[in-house]
mmCIF file of N, CA and C in Angstrom:
data_model
loop_
_atom_site.group_PDB
_atom_site.id
_atom_site.type_symbol
_atom_site.label_atom_id
_atom_site.label_comp_id
_atom_site.label_asym_id
_atom_site.label_seq_id
_atom_site.Cartn_x
_atom_site.Cartn_y
_atom_site.Cartn_z
ATOM 1 N N MET A 148 123.501 92.002 113.407
ATOM 2 C CA MET A 148 122.485 92.146 114.595
ATOM 3 C C MET A 148 120.915 92.257 114.379
ATOM 4 N N MET A 149 120.160 91.345 115.082
ATOM 5 C CA MET A 149 118.678 90.967 114.731
ATOM 6 C C MET A 149 118.004 91.579 115.996
ATOM 7 N N LYS A 150 117.744 92.621 116.195
ATOM 8 C CA LYS A 150 116.748 93.523 117.526
ATOM 9 C C LYS A 150 115.398 93.619 117.228
ATOM 10 N N ARG A 151 114.797 93.990 117.658
ATOM 11 C CA ARG A 151 112.858 94.355 117.820
ATOM 12 C C ARG A 151 112.480 94.705 116.418
ATOM 13 N N ASN A 152 111.995 94.847 116.179
ATOM 14 C CA ASN A 152 110.965 95.654 115.211
ATOM 15 C C ASN A 152 110.882 96.962 114.930
ATOM 16 N N TYR A 153 112.057 97.856 115.213
ATOM 17 C CA TYR A 153 112.236 99.143 115.296
ATOM 18 C C TYR A 153 110.805 100.111 114.814
ATOM 19 N N LYS A 154 110.940 99.664 113.226
ATOM 20 C CA LYS A 154 109.877 100.523 112.556
ATOM 21 C C LYS A 154 108.824 100.493 112.637
ATOM 22 N N ASP A 155 108.171 99.177 112.900
ATOM 23 C CA ASP A 155 106.710 99.227 113.111
ATOM 24 C C ASP A 155 106.874 99.590 115.169
ATOM 25 N N VAL A 156 107.503 99.098 115.435
ATOM 26 C CA VAL A 156 107.743 99.935 116.266
ATOM 27 C C VAL A 156 106.867 101.229 116.563
ATOM 28 N N ALA A 157 108.067 102.455 116.139
ATOM 29 C CA ALA A 157 107.822 103.890 115.867
ATOM 30 C C ALA A 157 106.943 104.019 115.425
ATOM 31 N N GLY A 158 106.576 103.129 114.470
ATOM 32 C CA GLY A 158 105.666 103.922 113.650
ATOM 33 C C GLY A 158 104.042 103.654 114.604
ATOM 34 N N GLY A 159 103.390 102.152 114.822
ATOM 35 C CA GLY A 159 102.743 102.308 116.157
ATOM 36 C C GLY A 159 102.614 103.306 116.946
ATOM 37 N N GLY A 160 104.128 103.229 117.600
ATOM 38 C CA GLY A 160 104.065 104.712 118.029
ATOM 39 C C GLY A 160 103.126 106.357 117.744
ATOM 40 N N LEU A 161 103.675 106.052 116.718
ATOM 41 C CA LEU A 161 103.374 107.517 116.277
ATOM 42 C C LEU A 161 101.852 107.659 115.743
ATOM 43 N N PHE A 162 101.177 106.343 115.652
ATOM 44 C CA PHE A 162 99.674 106.167 115.030
ATOM 45 C C PHE A 162 99.001 106.195 116.691
ATOM 46 N N VAL A 163 99.539 105.894 117.606
ATOM 47 C CA VAL A 163 98.811 106.318 119.070
ATOM 48 C C VAL A 163 98.685 107.471 119.077
ATOM 49 N N ALA A 164 100.259 108.403 118.791
ATOM 50 C CA ALA A 164 99.737 109.480 119.289
ATOM 51 C C ALA A 164 99.448 110.298 118.563
ATOM 52 N N LEU A 165 99.459 109.925 117.741
ATOM 53 C CA LEU A 165 98.203 110.867 116.564
ATOM 54 C C LEU A 165 96.484 110.624 116.759
ATOM 55 N N GLY A 166 96.799 109.384 117.449
ATOM 56 C CA GLY A 166 94.939 108.847 117.677
ATOM 57 C C GLY A 166 94.696 109.785 119.091
ATOM 58 N N LEU A 167 95.705 110.220 119.368
ATOM 59 C CA LEU A 167 95.583 110.448 121.566
ATOM 60 C C LEU A 167 94.873 111.924 120.670
ATOM 61 N N TYR A 168 95.322 112.628 119.727
ATOM 62 C CA TYR A 168 95.802 114.176 119.952
ATOM 63 C C TYR A 168 94.292 114.371 119.222
ATOM 64 N N VAL A 169 94.151 113.500 118.478
ATOM 65 C CA VAL A 169 92.488 113.200 117.401
ATOM 66 C C VAL A 169 91.230 113.184 118.832
ATOM 67 N N PHE A 170 91.362 111.542 119.643
ATOM 68 C CA PHE A 170 90.946 111.755 119.911
ATOM 69 C C PHE A 170 90.664 112.787 121.178
ATOM 70 N N VAL A 171 91.219 113.547 121.714
ATOM 71 C CA VAL A 171 91.247 114.744 122.952
ATOM 72 C C VAL A 171 90.780 115.679 122.262
ATOM 73 N N SER A 172 91.148 116.451 120.983
ATOM 74 C CA SER A 172 91.069 116.960 119.976
ATOM 75 C C SER A 172 89.201 117.077 119.830
ATOM 76 N N ALA A 173 89.125 116.034 119.341
ATOM 77 C CA ALA A 173 87.339 115.407 119.471
ATOM 78 C C ALA A 173 86.690 116.286 120.553
ATOM 79 N N PHE A 174 87.008 116.194 121.555
ATOM 80 C CA PHE A 174 86.194 116.705 122.772
ATOM 81 C C PHE A 174 85.692 118.129 122.872
ATOM 82 N N GLY A 175 86.855 118.621 121.965
ATOM 83 C CA GLY A 175 86.315 120.320 121.873
ATOM 84 C C GLY A 175 85.463 120.587 120.330
ATOM 85 N N PHE A 176 85.202 120.070 120.231
ATOM 86 C CA PHE A 176 84.080 120.548 119.213
ATOM 87 C C PHE A 176 82.699 119.208 119.312
ATOM 88 N N GLY A 177 82.401 119.086 120.256
ATOM 89 C CA GLY A 177 81.044 118.555 121.183
ATOM 90 C C GLY A 177 80.932 117.178 120.355
ATOM 91 N N ILE A 178 80.661 115.778 121.497
ATOM 92 C CA ILE A 178 80.573 115.050 121.118
ATOM 93 C C ILE A 178 78.862 114.311 120.334
ATOM 94 N N GLY A 179 78.525 115.125 121.558
ATOM 95 C CA GLY A 179 76.952 113.636 121.514
ATOM 96 C C GLY A 179 77.021 113.010 121.309
ATOM 97 N N THR A 180 75.736 112.718 121.012
ATOM 98 C CA THR A 180 74.844 111.172 121.102
ATOM 99 C C THR A 180 75.311 110.311 120.250
ATOM 100 N N THR A 181 75.252 108.819 120.322
ATOM 101 C CA THR A 181 75.119 108.559 118.723
ATOM 102 C C THR A 181 74.035 108.442 118.131
ATOM 103 N N SER A 182 72.990 108.792 118.312
ATOM 104 C CA SER A 182 71.742 108.649 117.878
ATOM 105 C C SER A 182 72.104 110.662 117.326
ATOM 106 N N ARG A 183 72.718 111.568 117.738
ATOM 107 C CA ARG A 183 72.490 112.757 117.673
ATOM 108 C C ARG A 183 74.271 113.056 117.517
ATOM 109 N N MET A 184 74.817 113.118 117.178
ATOM 110 C CA MET A 184 76.055 113.048 116.767
ATOM 111 C C MET A 184 76.367 114.527 116.305
ATOM 112 N N GLY A 185 77.742 115.368 117.508
ATOM 113 C CA GLY A 185 77.928 116.114 117.690
ATOM 114 C C GLY A 185 79.241 116.233 116.388
ATOM 115 N N ALA A 186 79.470 117.671 115.721
ATOM 116 C CA ALA A 186 80.479 117.387 115.115
ATOM 117 C C ALA A 186 82.036 116.855 115.729
ATOM 118 N N GLY A 187 82.605 116.635 117.070
ATOM 119 C CA GLY A 187 82.696 115.594 117.057
ATOM 120 C C GLY A 187 82.715 114.034 117.580
ATOM 121 N N TYR A 188 81.567 113.887 117.115
ATOM 122 C CA TYR A 188 81.722 112.318 116.825
ATOM 123 C C TYR A 188 82.699 111.573 116.248
ATOM 124 N N TYR A 189 82.790 112.440 115.115
ATOM 125 C CA TYR A 189 83.615 110.850 113.887
ATOM 126 C C TYR A 189 85.419 111.563 114.122
ATOM 127 N N PRO A 190 85.368 112.435 114.271
ATOM 128 C CA PRO A 190 86.975 112.330 114.759
ATOM 129 C C PRO A 190 87.301 111.458 115.869
ATOM 130 N N MET A 191 86.215 111.679 117.160
ATOM 131 C CA MET A 191 86.825 110.917 118.179
ATOM 132 C C MET A 191 86.668 109.379 117.756
ATOM 133 N N VAL A 192 86.215 108.758 117.462
ATOM 134 C CA VAL A 192 85.570 107.483 116.696
ATOM 135 C C VAL A 192 87.295 107.587 115.672
ATOM 136 N N LEU A 193 87.579 108.293 114.887
ATOM 137 C CA LEU A 193 88.773 107.269 114.263
ATOM 138 C C LEU A 193 90.287 107.323 115.196
ATOM 139 N N GLY A 194 90.005 108.821 116.034
ATOM 140 C CA GLY A 194 91.379 108.748 117.405
ATOM 141 C C GLY A 194 91.480 107.328 117.678
ATOM 142 N N VAL A 195 89.616 107.092 118.196
ATOM 143 C CA VAL A 195 90.286 105.650 118.898
ATOM 144 C C VAL A 195 90.400 104.178 117.838
ATOM 145 N N VAL A 196 90.376 104.562 116.542
ATOM 146 C CA VAL A 196 90.521 103.487 115.408
ATOM 147 C C VAL A 196 92.360 103.200 115.851
ATOM 148 N N ALA A 197 92.599 104.792 115.479
ATOM 149 C CA ALA A 197 94.293 104.742 114.759
ATOM 150 C C ALA A 197 94.890 105.031 116.320
ATOM 151 N N ILE A 198 94.559 104.830 117.624
ATOM 152 C CA ILE A 198 95.098 104.378 118.862
ATOM 153 C C ILE A 198 95.092 103.007 118.879
ATOM 154 N N VAL A 199 93.864 101.872 118.444
ATOM 155 C CA VAL A 199 93.508 100.539 118.866
ATOM 156 C C VAL A 199 94.578 100.200 117.347
ATOM 157 N N LEU A 200 94.733 101.105 115.935
ATOM 158 C CA LEU A 200 95.279 100.223 115.292
ATOM 159 C C LEU A 200 97.115 100.081 115.662
ATOM 160 N N GLY A 201 97.625 101.398 116.164
ATOM 161 C CA GLY A 201 98.473 101.792 116.819
ATOM 162 C C GLY A 201 99.513 100.544 117.569
ATOM 163 N N ALA A 202 98.437 100.126 118.456
ATOM 164 C CA ALA A 202 98.726 99.410 119.780
ATOM 165 C C ALA A 202 99.126 97.910 118.378
ATOM 166 N N VAL A 203 98.258 97.681 118.010
ATOM 167 C CA VAL A 203 98.145 96.615 117.206
ATOM 168 C C VAL A 203 99.588 96.581 116.467
ATOM 169 N N ILE A 204 100.101 97.491 116.035
ATOM 170 C CA ILE A 204 100.917 97.795 114.916
ATOM 171 C C ILE A 204 102.469 97.599 116.440
ATOM 172 N N VAL A 205 102.556 98.169 117.411
ATOM 173 C CA VAL A 205 103.734 98.090 118.305
ATOM 174 C C VAL A 205 103.725 96.721 118.861
ATOM 175 N N ALA A 206 102.281 96.187 118.899
ATOM 176 C CA ALA A 206 102.651 94.945 119.506
ATOM 177 C C ALA A 206 103.203 93.804 118.709
ATOM 178 N N LEU A 207 102.783 94.112 117.856
ATOM 179 C CA LEU A 207 102.939 93.257 116.363
ATOM 180 C C LEU A 207 105.229 93.214 116.465
ATOM 181 N N GLY A 208 105.628 94.554 115.689
ATOM 182 C CA GLY A 208 106.422 94.838 116.131
ATOM 183 C C GLY A 208 106.920 94.902 117.479
ATOM 184 N N TRP A 209 107.324 94.731 117.746
ATOM 185 C CA TRP A 209 107.611 94.205 119.136
ATOM 186 C C TRP A 209 107.652 92.702 119.900
ATOM 187 N N GLN A 210 107.593 91.969 119.062
ATOM 188 C CA GLN A 210 107.497 90.784 119.151
ATOM 189 C C GLN A 210 108.591 89.439 117.928
ATOM 190 N N GLU A 211 108.316 90.722 117.098
ATOM 191 C CA GLU A 211 109.229 90.110 115.565
ATOM 192 C C GLU A 211 110.684 90.655 115.283
ATOM 193 N N THR A 212 111.377 90.197 114.904
ATOM 194 C CA THR A 212 112.606 91.050 114.591
ATOM 195 C C THR A 212 113.237 91.397 113.599
ATOM 196 N N ALA A 213 114.180 92.031 113.285
ATOM 197 C CA ALA A 213 114.759 92.347 112.293
ATOM 198 C C ALA A 213 115.993 93.438 112.571
ATOM 199 N N GLU A 214 116.310 93.799 111.321
ATOM 200 C CA GLU A 214 118.047 94.705 111.768
ATOM 201 C C GLU A 214 117.393 95.745 111.909
ATOM 202 N N ARG A 215 118.523 96.457 113.051
ATOM 203 C CA ARG A 215 118.521 97.666 113.120
ATOM 204 C C ARG A 215 118.261 98.768 112.231
ATOM 205 N N PRO A 216 116.983 99.226 111.822
ATOM 206 C CA PRO A 216 116.791 100.780 110.789
ATOM 207 C C PRO A 216 118.320 101.911 110.853
ATOM 208 N N ARG A 217 118.363 102.019 109.162
ATOM 209 C CA ARG A 217 119.267 103.472 108.491
ATOM 210 C C ARG A 217 118.815 104.099 108.005
ATOM 211 N N VAL A 218 119.032 105.626 109.086
ATOM 212 C CA VAL A 218 117.893 106.558 108.854
ATOM 213 C C VAL A 218 118.987 107.351 107.637
ATOM 214 N N ALA A 219 118.273 107.512 106.725
ATOM 215 C CA ALA A 219 118.597 108.028 105.236
ATOM 216 C C ALA A 219 118.190 109.322 105.588
ATOM 217 N N VAL A 220 119.591 110.066 105.343
ATOM 218 C CA VAL A 220 118.869 111.399 105.796
ATOM 219 C C VAL A 220 119.521 112.657 104.705
ATOM 220 N N LYS A 221 119.348 112.124 103.755
ATOM 221 C CA LYS A 221 118.986 113.137 102.153
ATOM 222 C C LYS A 221 117.936 112.852 102.126
ATOM 223 N N PRO A 222 117.471 112.375 101.599
ATOM 224 C CA PRO A 222 115.522 112.294 101.565
ATOM 225 C C PRO A 222 115.185 112.477 102.999
ATOM 226 N N LEU A 223 115.161 112.242 104.107
ATOM 227 C CA LEU A 223 114.486 112.465 105.231
ATOM 228 C C LEU A 223 115.328 114.556 104.929
ATOM 229 N N LEU A 224 115.749 115.886 104.808
ATOM 230 C CA LEU A 224 116.110 116.685 104.912
ATOM 231 C C LEU A 224 115.209 117.003 103.343
ATOM 232 N N ALA A 225 115.397 116.362 102.394
ATOM 233 C CA ALA A 225 114.661 116.636 101.253
ATOM 234 C C ALA A 225 113.288 117.877 101.174
ATOM 235 N N VAL A 226 113.163 116.125 101.723
ATOM 236 C CA VAL A 226 110.853 116.098 102.559
ATOM 237 C C VAL A 226 110.827 117.260 103.197
ATOM 238 N N LEU A 227 111.850 117.062 104.352
ATOM 239 C CA LEU A 227 111.864 118.428 105.355
ATOM 240 C C LEU A 227 111.601 119.827 104.850
ATOM 241 N N ALA A 228 112.450 119.571 104.026
ATOM 242 C CA ALA A 228 112.788 121.298 103.302
ATOM 243 C C ALA A 228 112.000 121.398 102.363
ATOM 244 N N GLY A 229 111.309 120.419 101.635
ATOM 245 C CA GLY A 229 110.130 120.984 100.532
ATOM 246 C C GLY A 229 108.877 121.089 101.500
ATOM 247 N N LEU A 230 108.510 120.579 102.546
ATOM 248 C CA LEU A 230 107.854 120.723 103.562
ATOM 249 C C LEU A 230 107.467 122.905 104.026
ATOM 250 N N ILE A 231 108.828 122.383 104.785
ATOM 251 C CA ILE A 231 109.327 124.513 104.765
ATOM 252 C C ILE A 231 108.669 125.022 103.962
ATOM 253 N N ALA A 232 109.899 124.847 102.859
ATOM 254 C CA ALA A 232 109.212 125.458 101.594
ATOM 255 C C ALA A 232 107.209 126.192 101.409
ATOM 256 N N PHE A 233 107.072 124.441 101.301
ATOM 257 C CA PHE A 233 105.816 124.873 100.874
ATOM 258 C C PHE A 233 105.011 126.047 102.332
ATOM 259 N N TYR A 234 105.180 125.438 103.083
ATOM 260 C CA TYR A 234 104.135 126.238 104.915
ATOM 261 C C TYR A 234 105.058 128.308 104.639
ATOM 262 N N VAL A 235 106.063 127.958 103.961
ATOM 263 C CA VAL A 235 106.590 129.441 103.489
ATOM 264 C C VAL A 235 105.570 130.572 102.567
ATOM 265 N N LEU A 236 105.533 129.694 101.809
ATOM 266 C CA LEU A 236 105.498 130.150 100.705
ATOM 267 C C LEU A 236 103.995 130.248 99.814
ATOM 268 N N VAL A 237 102.690 129.364 100.923
ATOM 269 C CA VAL A 237 102.098 129.179 100.769
ATOM 270 C C VAL A 237 101.376 130.072 100.906
ATOM 271 N N ASP A 238 101.245 130.734 101.561
ATOM 272 C CA ASP A 238 100.186 132.386 102.166
ATOM 273 C C ASP A 238 101.325 133.925 101.464
ATOM 274 N N ARG A 239 102.533 133.414 101.163
ATOM 275 C CA ARG A 239 103.087 134.802 100.326
ATOM 276 C C ARG A 239 103.303 134.810 98.959
ATOM 277 N N ALA A 240 103.939 133.608 98.713
ATOM 278 C CA ALA A 240 103.211 133.125 96.729
ATOM 279 C C ALA A 240 102.303 132.766 96.152
ATOM 280 N N GLY A 241 101.658 132.056 96.970
ATOM 281 C CA GLY A 241 100.407 131.468 96.953
ATOM 282 C C GLY A 241 100.542 129.654 96.324
ATOM 283 N N MET A 242 99.528 129.043 96.178
ATOM 284 C CA MET A 242 99.635 127.846 95.922
ATOM 285 C C MET A 242 100.131 127.511 95.391
ATOM 286 N N ILE A 243 100.246 127.671 93.750
ATOM 287 C CA ILE A 243 100.434 126.758 92.673
ATOM 288 C C ILE A 243 102.348 127.039 93.082
ATOM 289 N N PRO A 244 102.761 128.233 93.505
ATOM 290 C CA PRO A 244 103.921 128.156 93.892
ATOM 291 C C PRO A 244 104.948 127.203 94.780
ATOM 292 N N ALA A 245 103.856 127.323 95.961
ATOM 293 C CA ALA A 245 104.116 126.410 96.837
ATOM 294 C C ALA A 245 104.698 125.093 96.615
ATOM 295 N N ILE A 246 103.387 124.995 95.561
ATOM 296 C CA ILE A 246 103.693 123.233 95.100
ATOM 297 C C ILE A 246 104.895 122.845 94.368
ATOM 298 N N TRP A 247 104.865 124.032 93.649
ATOM 299 C CA TRP A 247 106.372 124.057 93.350
ATOM 300 C C TRP A 247 107.854 123.721 93.770
ATOM 301 N N GLY A 248 107.787 124.595 94.759
ATOM 302 C CA GLY A 248 108.563 124.535 96.124
ATOM 303 C C GLY A 248 108.628 123.508 96.521
ATOM 304 N N LEU A 249 107.724 122.444 97.097
ATOM 305 C CA LEU A 249 107.808 121.545 98.131
ATOM 306 C C LEU A 249 108.160 120.680 96.813
ATOM 307 N N THR A 250 107.195 119.836 95.615
ATOM 308 C CA THR A 250 107.540 118.745 94.616
ATOM 309 C C THR A 250 109.387 119.164 94.505
ATOM 310 N N GLY A 251 109.581 120.123 93.499
ATOM 311 C CA GLY A 251 110.673 120.957 93.756
ATOM 312 C C GLY A 251 111.914 120.003 94.146
ATOM 313 N N LEU A 252 112.565 120.203 95.660
ATOM 314 C CA LEU A 252 113.072 119.952 96.932
ATOM 315 C C LEU A 252 112.107 118.967 97.025
ATOM 316 N N ALA A 253 111.658 118.013 97.750
ATOM 317 C CA ALA A 253 111.069 116.615 97.952
ATOM 318 C C ALA A 253 111.664 115.949 96.666
ATOM 319 N N SER A 254 111.534 115.763 95.220
ATOM 320 C CA SER A 254 112.400 115.047 94.489
ATOM 321 C C SER A 254 113.761 115.181 94.923
ATOM 322 N N LEU A 255 114.313 115.360 95.989
ATOM 323 C CA LEU A 255 116.025 115.959 95.666
ATOM 324 C C LEU A 255 116.040 114.515 96.479
ATOM 325 N N ALA A 256 115.098 114.094 97.241
ATOM 326 C CA ALA A 256 115.049 112.860 97.836
ATOM 327 C C ALA A 256 115.631 111.878 96.643
ATOM 328 N N ASP A 257 115.026 111.449 96.020
ATOM 329 C CA ASP A 257 115.459 110.161 94.789
ATOM 330 C C ASP A 257 116.272 110.639 93.767
ATOM 331 N N ASN A 258 116.979 109.980 94.171
ATOM 332 C CA ASN A 258 118.228 109.546 93.222
ATOM 333 C C ASN A 258 118.538 109.781 91.565
ATOM 334 N N ASP A 259 116.520 108.769 91.383
ATOM 335 C CA ASP A 259 116.701 108.100 90.276
ATOM 336 C C ASP A 259 115.722 109.091 88.978
ATOM 337 N N ILE A 260 114.855 110.170 89.908
ATOM 338 C CA ILE A 260 114.623 111.114 88.761
ATOM 339 C C ILE A 260 115.656 112.071 87.943
ATOM 340 N N THR A 261 114.890 112.906 87.250
ATOM 341 C CA THR A 261 116.300 113.921 86.378
ATOM 342 C C THR A 261 114.976 115.383 86.617
ATOM 343 N N TRP A 262 115.807 116.028 85.881
ATOM 344 C CA TRP A 262 115.882 117.829 86.074
ATOM 345 C C TRP A 262 113.941 117.953 85.277
ATOM 346 N N ARG A 263 113.890 116.764 83.956
ATOM 347 C CA ARG A 263 112.771 116.471 83.682
ATOM 348 C C ARG A 263 111.973 116.125 84.305
ATOM 349 N N GLY A 264 111.852 115.018 84.906
ATOM 350 C CA GLY A 264 111.178 114.210 85.356
ATOM 351 C C GLY A 264 110.370 115.247 86.593
ATOM 352 N N THR A 265 111.196 116.377 87.530
ATOM 353 C CA THR A 265 110.854 116.923 88.655
ATOM 354 C C THR A 265 109.622 117.899 87.995
ATOM 355 N N ILE A 266 110.042 118.715 86.910
ATOM 356 C CA ILE A 266 109.538 119.721 86.588
ATOM 357 C C ILE A 266 108.576 118.831 86.064
ATOM 358 N N GLY A 267 107.910 118.031 85.310
ATOM 359 C CA GLY A 267 106.994 117.192 84.860
ATOM 360 C C GLY A 267 106.149 117.090 85.857
ATOM 361 N N LEU A 268 106.565 116.337 87.014
ATOM 362 C CA LEU A 268 106.099 115.780 88.722
ATOM 363 C C LEU A 268 105.363 117.681 89.158
ATOM 364 N N MET A 269 106.805 118.670 89.065
ATOM 365 C CA MET A 269 105.712 119.758 89.375
ATOM 366 C C MET A 269 104.590 120.281 88.459
ATOM 367 N N LEU A 270 104.633 120.548 87.435
ATOM 368 C CA LEU A 270 103.116 120.859 86.261
ATOM 369 C C LEU A 270 102.287 119.814 87.090
ATOM 370 N N ALA A 271 102.681 118.752 86.835
ATOM 371 C CA ALA A 271 101.141 117.356 86.979
ATOM 372 C C ALA A 271 100.589 117.931 88.715
ATOM 373 N N VAL A 272 101.251 117.873 89.926
ATOM 374 C CA VAL A 272 100.627 118.141 90.917
ATOM 375 C C VAL A 272 100.363 119.189 91.223
ATOM 376 N N SER A 273 100.239 120.630 90.636
ATOM 377 C CA SER A 273 99.875 121.503 90.664
ATOM 378 C C SER A 273 98.401 121.986 89.625
ATOM 379 N N LEU A 274 98.569 120.923 88.391
ATOM 380 C CA LEU A 274 97.630 121.289 88.313
ATOM 381 C C LEU A 274 96.388 120.868 88.189
ATOM 382 N N ALA A 275 96.503 118.841 89.088
ATOM 383 C CA ALA A 275 95.818 118.722 89.818
ATOM 384 C C ALA A 275 95.230 119.108 91.046
ATOM 385 N N ALA A 276 96.044 119.504 91.637
ATOM 386 C CA ALA A 276 95.154 120.875 92.915
ATOM 387 C C ALA A 276 94.614 121.919 92.341
ATOM 388 N N TRP A 277 94.678 122.415 91.295
ATOM 389 C CA TRP A 277 94.205 123.430 90.749
ATOM 390 C C TRP A 277 92.326 122.664 89.860
ATOM 391 N N LEU A 278 93.145 121.529 89.240
ATOM 392 C CA LEU A 278 91.751 120.893 89.141
ATOM 393 C C LEU A 278 90.197 120.952 90.767
ATOM 394 N N LEU A 279 91.613 119.996 90.971
ATOM 395 C CA LEU A 279 90.558 119.009 92.533
ATOM 396 C C LEU A 279 89.889 120.676 93.503
ATOM 397 N N PHE A 280 91.245 121.445 93.699
ATOM 398 C CA PHE A 280 90.446 122.562 94.573
ATOM 399 C C PHE A 280 89.724 123.744 93.446
ATOM 400 N N SER A 281 90.300 124.285 91.800
ATOM 401 C CA SER A 281 89.177 125.837 92.142
ATOM 402 C C SER A 281 88.310 125.220 91.447
ATOM 403 N N VAL A 282 88.572 123.952 90.854
ATOM 404 C CA VAL A 282 87.434 123.492 89.338
ATOM 405 C C VAL A 282 86.530 122.609 90.114
ATOM 406 N N PHE A 283 86.608 122.182 90.494
ATOM 407 C CA PHE A 283 85.569 120.911 91.484
ATOM 408 C C PHE A 283 84.924 121.657 92.570
ATOM 409 N N LEU A 284 85.855 122.348 93.567
ATOM 410 C CA LEU A 284 85.323 122.397 94.947
ATOM 411 C C LEU A 284 84.722 123.508 94.577
ATOM 412 N N GLY A 285 85.469 123.915 93.311
ATOM 413 C CA GLY A 285 85.671 126.169 93.554
ATOM 414 C C GLY A 285 85.214 127.193 94.657
ATOM 415 N N LEU A 286 86.695 126.680 95.178
ATOM 416 C CA LEU A 286 87.690 127.247 96.422
ATOM 417 C C LEU A 286 88.518 127.939 95.568
ATOM 418 N N PRO A 287 87.994 129.551 95.921
ATOM 419 C CA PRO A 287 89.538 130.480 94.819
ATOM 420 C C PRO A 287 90.837 130.058 95.880
ATOM 421 N N ILE A 288 91.749 130.405 95.127
ATOM 422 C CA ILE A 288 93.358 129.570 95.115
ATOM 423 C C ILE A 288 93.956 131.023 95.407
ATOM 424 N N ALA A 289 94.976 131.342 95.909
ATOM 425 C CA ALA A 289 95.166 132.599 96.145
ATOM 426 C C ALA A 289 97.084 132.094 94.500
ATOM 427 N N GLY A 290 96.864 133.086 93.570
ATOM 428 C CA GLY A 290 98.144 132.833 92.825
ATOM 429 C C GLY A 290 98.507 131.815 92.243
ATOM 430 N N VAL A 291 97.008 131.493 91.747
ATOM 431 C CA VAL A 291 96.369 130.849 90.097
ATOM 432 C C VAL A 291 95.961 131.886 89.505
ATOM 433 N N GLU A 292 95.108 133.004 89.672
ATOM 434 C CA GLU A 292 94.370 133.868 88.594
ATOM 435 C C GLU A 292 95.165 133.395 87.871
ATOM 436 N N GLY A 293 96.548 134.026 87.685
ATOM 437 C CA GLY A 293 97.847 134.699 86.505
ATOM 438 C C GLY A 293 98.259 133.522 85.756
ATOM 439 N N LEU A 294 97.781 132.193 86.727
ATOM 440 C CA LEU A 294 98.746 131.162 85.335
ATOM 441 C C LEU A 294 98.174 130.614 84.486
ATOM 442 N N PHE A 295 96.313 130.006 85.279
ATOM 443 C CA PHE A 295 95.657 128.938 84.441
ATOM 444 C C PHE A 295 94.525 130.270 83.360
#
């Protein structure tokens, strides 16, 4: 059965909602003027761009037809579990164990990845995060001191 392209309609709607949130939140930082931009000026512009792009995506999705999308429950739950694990672990255990929990649980969404691939992904993402935040940006990361 052919219906509207609800994937594009929903995705564009999320862009509009996110753009509205950023747009409204930007005013709390002070907008300023074009010649003397405040801290909220750039987020305000990004919010407007997200709103416009989201509206275009919704309009295009409303006009075209596609099959009704099926929701893949296992990948959705795996990614949500990974995000929750990261949220719970990042303050308690540190960033590296939180990244391990996130990537380990989120990799359950893919049926083709092996346990070796999961471990490699966990190590690669945590190493990349350590290099980016600790080495290049010089930010202290809890849970990293004894690991590297």
